[in-house]
């Protein structure tokens, strides 16, 4: 039985395919159309998924769409009556969603009548919860989904047991922890869709001196019977102007309208313009924001743990990307196991909707665990060789060698240990926004100057944003104060004080690292590279940042080569090929 999951007409458009309960492929549209967080209809992602599963559209039995325009209809109607512009937006969205079968047929030049698949509308947060629980290794777990907004809700919690999920509560529009974080992010002058993670990095440079004000802006009573929270609505504008995300027709770049009101500026100080200098008060506000998010998020999780008496928790939604807060779950709650799927945000809905159909609707038993993130496109030796040949790199003074794995890994580790910057392209592309050793830029973590070098020469990003460490899983407790696996870089832990000077480049200013724990089983070649680096240097860690320069992570070998050529990377590994300059 073949189930196609499609996240369409929403940020992070994506597709996934599940065949007889096994995930075969999952990918975001942005990897193909090269527009970060691209919305719209993910035709190329669907095409790739079908190809990876060797199927055609007519082989699909079920199509799962993670949105149900009829969910919370009464609330939607209430707001539609108060806001005509919102009503118009909703009508547009409804038309788009009911048109998905037609869009699918059109993208494949098929007759809609030939589509035999049954279409399912899965409520947004149930798809989020499914994306985490049904991919987790847990038989039973508490579940929490928290994000900006989807199907008029921002937060949902419940429990999962075997192949069933039970929903226990929901926070609906206009109250949203994700929109709270986004509103203050906008106030700090970060206006692009998806900029919240920048503010999380900035938070470490400030003091939470505005925490009291933020406690009024998002209200949470840990003693109350309800697990929920509420926004001080005077500080926001989305409940007056309408909450819909929009996107540019030309390139599908998503955007959110202004979320904060004048009251927020009166309370927190004037909003920073995007080009304005970052002052200490901005850093302090970022710190206060992060602190308040943690109070509410961890408070909700603590109550969830107490109520369910479960030890494992599965998280999803954009808020679940807050690795700093996630890293504190073990101390703040009685949970001792945490699972966050690599595409915890809206891209992950494609996987969640498909698994929701498989388990919740078709009542099939569990048989799958997502224990690695490599579900995207891969390229053969011949395709890589051809890309290298047509790039003209050999004629332009590059040295190109095809090497057996052991030699390749040994040479490459030595290049990194010399302080050079390496592009590392292997196997299937990662699912989710983090490069996890298949589309990564790798550098020496021991050099304090490496962060600046990477920013100047390649990444061109804000200096306050940290770089991340990849560590051999077996060495985690040697370097970090927690050792629970973090295979998808969704948890940040404190680096042990005595180790901070050993890996200064990926250690953030507050002594934490958003680590990736690497096992031989999940990624044998990346594990071998880090092991070879450890053999040379005694340090079982490399600095890992995504293979890109202010663009979606590279997908094809040609894009990796382009990035290598236009930046000042020193060496590039594409499959078995090692390319060095000069
Ligand atoms: Fe969402």
PDB file of C-alpha atoms in Angstrom, residues 150-447:
ATOM      1  CA  UNK A 150      -2.054  25.523  11.689  1.00  0.00           C
ATOM      2  CA  UNK A 151      -5.752  24.762  11.224  1.00  0.00           C
ATOM      3  CA  UNK A 152      -6.447  27.565  13.687  1.00  0.00           C
ATOM      4  CA  UNK A 153      -4.578  25.950  16.557  1.00  0.00           C
ATOM      5  CA  UNK A 154      -1.060  26.548  17.847  1.00  0.00           C
ATOM      6  CA  UNK A 155      -0.519  23.793  20.386  1.00  0.00           C
ATOM      7  CA  UNK A 156      -1.761  20.253  20.887  1.00  0.00           C
ATOM      8  CA  UNK A 157      -0.865  17.536  23.362  1.00  0.00           C
ATOM      9  CA  UNK A 158      -1.797  13.975  24.087  1.00  0.00           C
ATOM     10  CA  UNK A 159      -0.372  10.481  24.313  1.00  0.00           C
ATOM     11  CA  UNK A 160       0.666   7.807  21.873  1.00  0.00           C
ATOM     12  CA  UNK A 161       0.380   4.110  22.521  1.00  0.00           C
ATOM     13  CA  UNK A 162       1.289   1.497  19.895  1.00  0.00           C
ATOM     14  CA  UNK A 163      -0.393   2.565  16.679  1.00  0.00           C
ATOM     15  CA  UNK A 164      -2.881   4.962  18.286  1.00  0.00           C
ATOM     16  CA  UNK A 165      -2.677   8.577  19.382  1.00  0.00           C
ATOM     17  CA  UNK A 166      -5.061  10.206  21.843  1.00  0.00           C
ATOM     18  CA  UNK A 167      -5.467  13.979  21.877  1.00  0.00           C
ATOM     19  CA  UNK A 168      -5.920  15.533  25.322  1.00  0.00           C
ATOM     20  CA  UNK A 169      -5.862  19.263  24.704  1.00  0.00           C
ATOM     21  CA  UNK A 170      -5.375  22.115  22.316  1.00  0.00           C
ATOM     22  CA  UNK A 171      -4.643  25.863  22.377  1.00  0.00           C
ATOM     23  CA  UNK A 172      -6.463  27.656  19.593  1.00  0.00           C
ATOM     24  CA  UNK A 173      -6.084  30.934  17.693  1.00  0.00           C
ATOM     25  CA  UNK A 174      -5.160  33.652  18.562  1.00  0.00           C
ATOM     26  CA  UNK A 175      -2.996  32.245  21.377  1.00  0.00           C
ATOM     27  CA  UNK A 176       0.294  30.858  20.141  1.00  0.00           C
ATOM     28  CA  UNK A 177       3.747  30.345  21.588  1.00  0.00           C
ATOM     29  CA  UNK A 178       5.202  30.265  18.069  1.00  0.00           C
ATOM     30  CA  UNK A 179       3.579  33.578  17.107  1.00  0.00           C
ATOM     31  CA  UNK A 180       4.782  35.068  20.406  1.00  0.00           C
ATOM     32  CA  UNK A 181       8.359  34.126  19.485  1.00  0.00           C
ATOM     33  CA  UNK A 182       7.854  35.355  15.916  1.00  0.00           C
ATOM     34  CA  UNK A 183       6.342  38.678  17.070  1.00  0.00           C
ATOM     35  CA  UNK A 184       9.309  39.524  19.318  1.00  0.00           C
ATOM     36  CA  UNK A 185      11.665  38.280  16.579  1.00  0.00           C
ATOM     37  CA  UNK A 186      10.050  40.852  14.266  1.00  0.00           C
ATOM     38  CA  UNK A 187      10.405  43.502  16.978  1.00  0.00           C
ATOM     39  CA  UNK A 188      14.125  42.695  17.022  1.00  0.00           C
ATOM     40  CA  UNK A 189      14.364  43.514  13.311  1.00  0.00           C
ATOM     41  CA  UNK A 190      14.519  39.939  11.968  1.00  0.00           C
ATOM     42  CA  UNK A 191      11.711  40.053   9.494  1.00  0.00           C
ATOM     43  CA  UNK A 192      12.229  37.095   7.216  1.00  0.00           C
ATOM     44  CA  UNK A 193      10.143  33.958   7.515  1.00  0.00           C
ATOM     45  CA  UNK A 194      12.090  31.468   9.643  1.00  0.00           C
ATOM     46  CA  UNK A 195      14.420  33.994  11.340  1.00  0.00           C
ATOM     47  CA  UNK A 196      13.502  32.809  14.865  1.00  0.00           C
ATOM     48  CA  UNK A 197      16.554  30.551  15.138  1.00  0.00           C
ATOM     49  CA  UNK A 198      18.804  33.606  14.726  1.00  0.00           C
ATOM     50  CA  UNK A 199      17.226  35.180  17.817  1.00  0.00           C
ATOM     51  CA  UNK A 200      17.773  31.936  19.736  1.00  0.00           C
ATOM     52  CA  UNK A 201      21.516  32.320  18.968  1.00  0.00           C
ATOM     53  CA  UNK A 202      21.486  36.011  19.897  1.00  0.00           C
ATOM     54  CA  UNK A 203      19.823  35.258  23.258  1.00  0.00           C
ATOM     55  CA  UNK A 204      23.068  33.880  24.693  1.00  0.00           C
ATOM     56  CA  UNK A 205      24.654  37.358  24.464  1.00  0.00           C
ATOM     57  CA  UNK A 206      22.137  39.100  26.736  1.00  0.00           C
ATOM     58  CA  UNK A 207      20.534  39.125  30.170  1.00  0.00           C
ATOM     59  CA  UNK A 208      16.795  38.423  30.607  1.00  0.00           C
ATOM     60  CA  UNK A 209      16.052  41.870  32.039  1.00  0.00           C
ATOM     61  CA  UNK A 210      12.641  42.093  30.302  1.00  0.00           C
ATOM     62  CA  UNK A 211      11.317  38.822  31.641  1.00  0.00           C
ATOM     63  CA  UNK A 212       8.581  40.479  33.753  1.00  0.00           C
ATOM     64  CA  UNK A 213       7.207  42.331  30.726  1.00  0.00           C
ATOM     65  CA  UNK A 214       7.230  39.136  28.678  1.00  0.00           C
ATOM     66  CA  UNK A 215       5.343  37.324  31.453  1.00  0.00           C
ATOM     67  CA  UNK A 216       2.547  39.799  30.787  1.00  0.00           C
ATOM     68  CA  UNK A 217       2.828  39.327  27.033  1.00  0.00           C
ATOM     69  CA  UNK A 218       2.466  35.540  27.277  1.00  0.00           C
ATOM     70  CA  UNK A 219       0.660  34.332  30.378  1.00  0.00           C
ATOM     71  CA  UNK A 220       0.985  30.912  31.897  1.00  0.00           C
ATOM     72  CA  UNK A 221      -0.093  29.625  35.243  1.00  0.00           C
ATOM     73  CA  UNK A 222       1.726  26.399  36.019  1.00  0.00           C
ATOM     74  CA  UNK A 223      -0.736  25.716  38.851  1.00  0.00           C
ATOM     75  CA  UNK A 224      -3.854  25.829  36.668  1.00  0.00           C
ATOM     76  CA  UNK A 225      -5.711  22.671  35.675  1.00  0.00           C
ATOM     77  CA  UNK A 226      -5.384  23.505  31.999  1.00  0.00           C
ATOM     78  CA  UNK A 227      -2.045  22.909  30.286  1.00  0.00           C
ATOM     79  CA  UNK A 228      -2.503  26.012  28.175  1.00  0.00           C
ATOM     80  CA  UNK A 229      -1.258  29.580  28.120  1.00  0.00           C
ATOM     81  CA  UNK A 230      -2.659  32.787  26.682  1.00  0.00           C
ATOM     82  CA  UNK A 231      -1.323  35.891  24.976  1.00  0.00           C
ATOM     83  CA  UNK A 232      -1.849  39.424  26.261  1.00  0.00           C
ATOM     84  CA  UNK A 233      -3.675  40.297  23.051  1.00  0.00           C
ATOM     85  CA  UNK A 234      -3.171  44.061  23.360  1.00  0.00           C
ATOM     86  CA  UNK A 235       0.461  43.440  22.438  1.00  0.00           C
ATOM     87  CA  UNK A 236      -0.402  41.663  19.186  1.00  0.00           C
ATOM     88  CA  UNK A 237      -2.127  42.488  15.940  1.00  0.00           C
ATOM     89  CA  UNK A 238      -2.654  39.091  14.254  1.00  0.00           C
ATOM     90  CA  UNK A 239      -6.060  38.603  15.925  1.00  0.00           C
ATOM     91  CA  UNK A 240      -7.212  41.843  14.299  1.00  0.00           C
ATOM     92  CA  UNK A 241      -5.583  41.560  10.886  1.00  0.00           C
ATOM     93  CA  UNK A 242      -5.831  37.835  10.172  1.00  0.00           C
ATOM     94  CA  UNK A 243      -3.322  35.082  10.729  1.00  0.00           C
ATOM     95  CA  UNK A 244      -2.711  33.668   7.270  1.00  0.00           C
ATOM     96  CA  UNK A 245       0.760  33.166   5.901  1.00  0.00           C
ATOM     97  CA  UNK A 246       1.211  34.398   2.358  1.00  0.00           C
ATOM     98  CA  UNK A 247       3.828  33.756  -0.264  1.00  0.00           C
ATOM     99  CA  UNK A 248       5.198  35.470  -3.331  1.00  0.00           C
ATOM    100  CA  UNK A 249       3.614  34.044  -6.474  1.00  0.00           C
ATOM    101  CA  UNK A 250       6.846  34.536  -8.397  1.00  0.00           C
ATOM    102  CA  UNK A 251       9.213  32.453  -6.295  1.00  0.00           C
ATOM    103  CA  UNK A 252       7.006  31.016  -3.507  1.00  0.00           C
ATOM    104  CA  UNK A 253       8.918  32.786  -0.692  1.00  0.00           C
ATOM    105  CA  UNK A 254       6.614  32.675   2.350  1.00  0.00           C
ATOM    106  CA  UNK A 255       6.074  35.611   4.687  1.00  0.00           C
ATOM    107  CA  UNK A 256       4.061  36.528   7.764  1.00  0.00           C
ATOM    108  CA  UNK A 257       2.446  39.921   8.245  1.00  0.00           C
ATOM    109  CA  UNK A 258       3.337  42.202  11.147  1.00  0.00           C
ATOM    110  CA  UNK A 259       2.408  40.423  14.362  1.00  0.00           C
ATOM    111  CA  UNK A 260       3.078  42.973  17.112  1.00  0.00           C
ATOM    112  CA  UNK A 261       1.111  46.099  18.064  1.00  0.00           C
ATOM    113  CA  UNK A 262       2.211  49.553  19.236  1.00  0.00           C
ATOM    114  CA  UNK A 263       1.574  48.343  22.787  1.00  0.00           C
ATOM    115  CA  UNK A 264       4.426  45.877  22.452  1.00  0.00           C
ATOM    116  CA  UNK A 265       6.798  48.656  21.405  1.00  0.00           C
ATOM    117  CA  UNK A 266       5.584  50.809  24.296  1.00  0.00           C
ATOM    118  CA  UNK A 267       6.324  47.961  26.701  1.00  0.00           C
ATOM    119  CA  UNK A 268       9.580  46.596  25.223  1.00  0.00           C
ATOM    120  CA  UNK A 269      11.040  49.668  23.530  1.00  0.00           C
ATOM    121  CA  UNK A 270      11.015  50.708  19.871  1.00  0.00           C
ATOM    122  CA  UNK A 271      11.286  47.959  17.286  1.00  0.00           C
ATOM    123  CA  UNK A 272      14.683  47.655  15.611  1.00  0.00           C
ATOM    124  CA  UNK A 273      14.841  48.255  11.858  1.00  0.00           C
ATOM    125  CA  UNK A 274      16.330  45.379   9.851  1.00  0.00           C
ATOM    126  CA  UNK A 275      19.437  47.420   8.978  1.00  0.00           C
ATOM    127  CA  UNK A 276      19.824  49.080  12.374  1.00  0.00           C
ATOM    128  CA  UNK A 277      22.795  48.230  14.593  1.00  0.00           C
ATOM    129  CA  UNK A 278      22.175  45.548  17.222  1.00  0.00           C
ATOM    130  CA  UNK A 279      22.461  47.110  20.658  1.00  0.00           C
ATOM    131  CA  UNK A 280      22.785  45.452  24.057  1.00  0.00           C
ATOM    132  CA  UNK A 281      19.082  46.078  24.755  1.00  0.00           C
ATOM    133  CA  UNK A 282      18.262  43.941  21.706  1.00  0.00           C
ATOM    134  CA  UNK A 283      20.463  41.138  23.013  1.00  0.00           C
ATOM    135  CA  UNK A 284      18.764  41.445  26.401  1.00  0.00           C
ATOM    136  CA  UNK A 285      15.340  41.287  24.798  1.00  0.00           C
ATOM    137  CA  UNK A 286      16.355  38.160  22.850  1.00  0.00           C
ATOM    138  CA  UNK A 287      17.550  36.630  26.112  1.00  0.00           C
ATOM    139  CA  UNK A 288      14.274  37.562  27.848  1.00  0.00           C
ATOM    140  CA  UNK A 289      12.268  36.080  24.976  1.00  0.00           C
ATOM    141  CA  UNK A 290      14.167  32.805  25.132  1.00  0.00           C
ATOM    142  CA  UNK A 291      13.800  32.710  28.931  1.00  0.00           C
ATOM    143  CA  UNK A 292      10.023  33.245  28.733  1.00  0.00           C
ATOM    144  CA  UNK A 293       9.626  30.661  25.993  1.00  0.00           C
ATOM    145  CA  UNK A 294      11.482  28.174  28.187  1.00  0.00           C
ATOM    146  CA  UNK A 295       9.310  28.960  31.230  1.00  0.00           C
ATOM    147  CA  UNK A 296       6.120  28.247  29.308  1.00  0.00           C
ATOM    148  CA  UNK A 297       7.353  25.378  27.092  1.00  0.00           C
ATOM    149  CA  UNK A 298       9.131  23.544  29.896  1.00  0.00           C
ATOM    150  CA  UNK A 299       6.231  24.303  32.260  1.00  0.00           C
ATOM    151  CA  UNK A 300       3.805  22.684  29.814  1.00  0.00           C
ATOM    152  CA  UNK A 301       6.097  19.699  29.406  1.00  0.00           C
ATOM    153  CA  UNK A 302       6.470  19.315  33.168  1.00  0.00           C
ATOM    154  CA  UNK A 303       2.710  19.162  33.569  1.00  0.00           C
ATOM    155  CA  UNK A 304       2.413  16.745  30.651  1.00  0.00           C
ATOM    156  CA  UNK A 305       4.967  14.469  32.311  1.00  0.00           C
ATOM    157  CA  UNK A 306       3.148  14.625  35.652  1.00  0.00           C
ATOM    158  CA  UNK A 307      -0.256  13.966  34.136  1.00  0.00           C
ATOM    159  CA  UNK A 308       0.754  11.116  31.827  1.00  0.00           C
ATOM    160  CA  UNK A 309       3.393   9.602  34.133  1.00  0.00           C
ATOM    161  CA  UNK A 310       5.279   8.666  30.980  1.00  0.00           C
ATOM    162  CA  UNK A 311       9.051   8.840  30.675  1.00  0.00           C
ATOM    163  CA  UNK A 312       9.303   9.516  26.921  1.00  0.00           C
ATOM    164  CA  UNK A 313       8.112  12.554  25.012  1.00  0.00           C
ATOM    165  CA  UNK A 314       7.782  13.212  21.264  1.00  0.00           C
ATOM    166  CA  UNK A 315       7.918  16.828  20.135  1.00  0.00           C
ATOM    167  CA  UNK A 316       6.958  18.535  16.879  1.00  0.00           C
ATOM    168  CA  UNK A 317       6.110  21.923  15.399  1.00  0.00           C
ATOM    169  CA  UNK A 318       8.420  24.878  14.860  1.00  0.00           C
ATOM    170  CA  UNK A 319       8.882  25.436  18.616  1.00  0.00           C
ATOM    171  CA  UNK A 320      10.385  21.924  18.838  1.00  0.00           C
ATOM    172  CA  UNK A 321      13.365  23.302  16.872  1.00  0.00           C
ATOM    173  CA  UNK A 322      14.270  25.328  19.947  1.00  0.00           C
ATOM    174  CA  UNK A 323      17.231  23.102  20.766  1.00  0.00           C
ATOM    175  CA  UNK A 324      18.237  25.275  23.742  1.00  0.00           C
ATOM    176  CA  UNK A 325      14.873  24.666  25.455  1.00  0.00           C
ATOM    177  CA  UNK A 326      14.865  20.986  24.403  1.00  0.00           C
ATOM    178  CA  UNK A 327      18.257  20.456  26.048  1.00  0.00           C
ATOM    179  CA  UNK A 328      16.754  21.527  29.383  1.00  0.00           C
ATOM    180  CA  UNK A 329      13.871  19.007  29.344  1.00  0.00           C
ATOM    181  CA  UNK A 330      15.840  16.385  31.294  1.00  0.00           C
ATOM    182  CA  UNK A 331      16.431  18.757  34.236  1.00  0.00           C
ATOM    183  CA  UNK A 332      13.094  20.594  34.117  1.00  0.00           C
ATOM    184  CA  UNK A 333      10.728  17.601  33.814  1.00  0.00           C
ATOM    185  CA  UNK A 334      10.573  13.910  34.700  1.00  0.00           C
ATOM    186  CA  UNK A 335      10.962  12.882  31.046  1.00  0.00           C
ATOM    187  CA  UNK A 336      14.169  10.998  30.422  1.00  0.00           C
ATOM    188  CA  UNK A 337      13.753  10.305  26.702  1.00  0.00           C
ATOM    189  CA  UNK A 338      13.073  12.864  23.994  1.00  0.00           C
ATOM    190  CA  UNK A 339      12.429  12.343  20.281  1.00  0.00           C
ATOM    191  CA  UNK A 340      12.311  15.190  17.773  1.00  0.00           C
ATOM    192  CA  UNK A 341      12.057  14.241  14.126  1.00  0.00           C
ATOM    193  CA  UNK A 342      14.672  16.015  11.893  1.00  0.00           C
ATOM    194  CA  UNK A 343      11.942  17.942  10.032  1.00  0.00           C
ATOM    195  CA  UNK A 344      10.078  18.973  13.204  1.00  0.00           C
ATOM    196  CA  UNK A 345       8.586  22.021  11.447  1.00  0.00           C
ATOM    197  CA  UNK A 346       5.976  22.102   8.730  1.00  0.00           C
ATOM    198  CA  UNK A 347       7.996  20.122   6.169  1.00  0.00           C
ATOM    199  CA  UNK A 348       7.589  17.158   8.526  1.00  0.00           C
ATOM    200  CA  UNK A 349       3.813  17.327   8.082  1.00  0.00           C
ATOM    201  CA  UNK A 350       4.127  15.337   4.839  1.00  0.00           C
ATOM    202  CA  UNK A 351       5.570  12.391   6.772  1.00  0.00           C
ATOM    203  CA  UNK A 352       3.145  12.870   9.660  1.00  0.00           C
ATOM    204  CA  UNK A 353       0.038  12.973   7.463  1.00  0.00           C
ATOM    205  CA  UNK A 354       1.124   9.811   5.624  1.00  0.00           C
ATOM    206  CA  UNK A 355       1.743   7.923   8.879  1.00  0.00           C
ATOM    207  CA  UNK A 356      -1.486   9.224  10.342  1.00  0.00           C
ATOM    208  CA  UNK A 357      -3.341   7.529   7.482  1.00  0.00           C
ATOM    209  CA  UNK A 358      -1.314   4.308   7.864  1.00  0.00           C
ATOM    210  CA  UNK A 359      -1.780   3.921  11.622  1.00  0.00           C
ATOM    211  CA  UNK A 360      -4.680   6.037  12.801  1.00  0.00           C
ATOM    212  CA  UNK A 361      -7.005   5.537   9.825  1.00  0.00           C
ATOM    213  CA  UNK A 362      -5.923   2.171   8.417  1.00  0.00           C
ATOM    214  CA  UNK A 363      -5.048   0.803  11.907  1.00  0.00           C
ATOM    215  CA  UNK A 364      -1.796  -0.832  10.760  1.00  0.00           C
ATOM    216  CA  UNK A 365       0.769  -1.858  13.385  1.00  0.00           C
ATOM    217  CA  UNK A 366       4.058   0.023  13.916  1.00  0.00           C
ATOM    218  CA  UNK A 367       7.125  -1.247  12.058  1.00  0.00           C
ATOM    219  CA  UNK A 368       9.263   1.838  11.372  1.00  0.00           C
ATOM    220  CA  UNK A 369      11.687   4.022  13.321  1.00  0.00           C
ATOM    221  CA  UNK A 370      13.295   7.100  11.783  1.00  0.00           C
ATOM    222  CA  UNK A 371      16.802   6.671  13.147  1.00  0.00           C
ATOM    223  CA  UNK A 372      18.564   8.656  10.446  1.00  0.00           C
ATOM    224  CA  UNK A 373      17.741  11.701   8.331  1.00  0.00           C
ATOM    225  CA  UNK A 374      18.886  10.556   4.888  1.00  0.00           C
ATOM    226  CA  UNK A 375      15.649  10.396   2.892  1.00  0.00           C
ATOM    227  CA  UNK A 376      16.449  12.818   0.047  1.00  0.00           C
ATOM    228  CA  UNK A 377      18.006  12.539  -3.423  1.00  0.00           C
ATOM    229  CA  UNK A 378      21.293  10.771  -4.077  1.00  0.00           C
ATOM    230  CA  UNK A 379      23.512  10.747  -7.139  1.00  0.00           C
ATOM    231  CA  UNK A 380      25.464   7.903  -8.743  1.00  0.00           C
ATOM    232  CA  UNK A 381      29.244   7.781  -9.238  1.00  0.00           C
ATOM    233  CA  UNK A 382      28.706   8.490 -12.940  1.00  0.00           C
ATOM    234  CA  UNK A 383      26.503  11.516 -12.287  1.00  0.00           C
ATOM    235  CA  UNK A 384      29.110  12.894  -9.871  1.00  0.00           C
ATOM    236  CA  UNK A 385      31.966  12.197 -12.305  1.00  0.00           C
ATOM    237  CA  UNK A 386      30.075  13.930 -15.103  1.00  0.00           C
ATOM    238  CA  UNK A 387      29.358  16.969 -12.919  1.00  0.00           C
ATOM    239  CA  UNK A 388      33.075  17.197 -12.067  1.00  0.00           C
ATOM    240  CA  UNK A 389      34.108  16.863 -15.720  1.00  0.00           C
ATOM    241  CA  UNK A 390      31.737  19.499 -16.985  1.00  0.00           C
ATOM    242  CA  UNK A 391      32.701  21.921 -14.202  1.00  0.00           C
ATOM    243  CA  UNK A 392      36.139  22.552 -15.728  1.00  0.00           C
ATOM    244  CA  UNK A 393      37.766  22.271 -12.283  1.00  0.00           C
ATOM    245  CA  UNK A 394      40.593  20.069 -13.609  1.00  0.00           C
ATOM    246  CA  UNK A 395      41.453  22.719 -16.226  1.00  0.00           C
ATOM    247  CA  UNK A 396      41.366  25.421 -13.569  1.00  0.00           C
ATOM    248  CA  UNK A 397      44.149  23.995 -11.450  1.00  0.00           C
ATOM    249  CA  UNK A 398      42.191  21.724  -9.115  1.00  0.00           C
ATOM    250  CA  UNK A 399      43.581  18.305  -8.257  1.00  0.00           C
ATOM    251  CA  UNK A 400      41.000  15.536  -8.517  1.00  0.00           C
ATOM    252  CA  UNK A 401      41.477  12.022  -7.173  1.00  0.00           C
ATOM    253  CA  UNK A 402      39.108   9.084  -6.782  1.00  0.00           C
ATOM    254  CA  UNK A 403      40.070   7.195  -3.639  1.00  0.00           C
ATOM    255  CA  UNK A 404      39.014   4.063  -1.736  1.00  0.00           C
ATOM    256  CA  UNK A 405      37.048   4.921   1.407  1.00  0.00           C
ATOM    257  CA  UNK A 406      39.786   4.375   3.962  1.00  0.00           C
ATOM    258  CA  UNK A 407      42.249   6.551   2.084  1.00  0.00           C
ATOM    259  CA  UNK A 408      39.606   9.177   1.293  1.00  0.00           C
ATOM    260  CA  UNK A 409      38.639   9.510   4.942  1.00  0.00           C
ATOM    261  CA  UNK A 410      42.276   9.614   6.131  1.00  0.00           C
ATOM    262  CA  UNK A 411      43.276  12.312   3.614  1.00  0.00           C
ATOM    263  CA  UNK A 412      40.170  14.340   4.313  1.00  0.00           C
ATOM    264  CA  UNK A 413      40.601  14.224   8.093  1.00  0.00           C
ATOM    265  CA  UNK A 414      44.181  15.470   7.639  1.00  0.00           C
ATOM    266  CA  UNK A 415      42.939  18.388   5.503  1.00  0.00           C
ATOM    267  CA  UNK A 416      40.468  19.364   8.251  1.00  0.00           C
ATOM    268  CA  UNK A 417      43.136  18.998  10.972  1.00  0.00           C
ATOM    269  CA  UNK A 418      45.353  21.415   9.005  1.00  0.00           C
ATOM    270  CA  UNK A 419      42.667  24.075   9.481  1.00  0.00           C
ATOM    271  CA  UNK A 420      41.303  23.878   5.953  1.00  0.00           C
ATOM    272  CA  UNK A 421      37.607  24.110   5.107  1.00  0.00           C
ATOM    273  CA  UNK A 422      36.019  21.050   3.554  1.00  0.00           C
ATOM    274  CA  UNK A 423      32.823  20.594   1.544  1.00  0.00           C
ATOM    275  CA  UNK A 424      31.511  17.079   2.245  1.00  0.00           C
ATOM    276  CA  UNK A 425      28.850  15.646  -0.095  1.00  0.00           C
ATOM    277  CA  UNK A 426      27.753  12.018   0.317  1.00  0.00           C
ATOM    278  CA  UNK A 427      24.764   9.754  -0.346  1.00  0.00           C
ATOM    279  CA  UNK A 428      21.182  10.849   0.198  1.00  0.00           C
ATOM    280  CA  UNK A 429      20.377  14.450   1.142  1.00  0.00           C
ATOM    281  CA  UNK A 430      19.140  15.170   4.663  1.00  0.00           C
ATOM    282  CA  UNK A 431      15.443  15.527   5.473  1.00  0.00           C
ATOM    283  CA  UNK A 432      14.909  18.682   7.551  1.00  0.00           C
ATOM    284  CA  UNK A 433      16.861  21.928   7.836  1.00  0.00           C
ATOM    285  CA  UNK A 434      20.072  20.570   9.388  1.00  0.00           C
ATOM    286  CA  UNK A 435      23.045  19.240   7.465  1.00  0.00           C
ATOM    287  CA  UNK A 436      23.949  16.006   9.226  1.00  0.00           C
ATOM    288  CA  UNK A 437      27.035  14.782   7.453  1.00  0.00           C
ATOM    289  CA  UNK A 438      25.819  14.236   3.880  1.00  0.00           C
ATOM    290  CA  UNK A 439      25.613  17.875   2.701  1.00  0.00           C
ATOM    291  CA  UNK A 440      27.942  19.497   5.255  1.00  0.00           C
ATOM    292  CA  UNK A 441      30.833  21.903   5.470  1.00  0.00           C
ATOM    293  CA  UNK A 442      33.342  20.449   7.911  1.00  0.00           C
ATOM    294  CA  UNK A 443      36.072  22.326   9.789  1.00  0.00           C
ATOM    295  CA  UNK A 444      38.496  22.000  12.707  1.00  0.00           C
ATOM    296  CA  UNK A 445      36.650  22.641  16.015  1.00  0.00           C
ATOM    297  CA  UNK A 446      39.909  23.255  17.940  1.00  0.00           C
ATOM    298  CA  UNK A 447      40.631  26.625  16.331  1.00  0.00           C
TER     299      UNK A 447
END
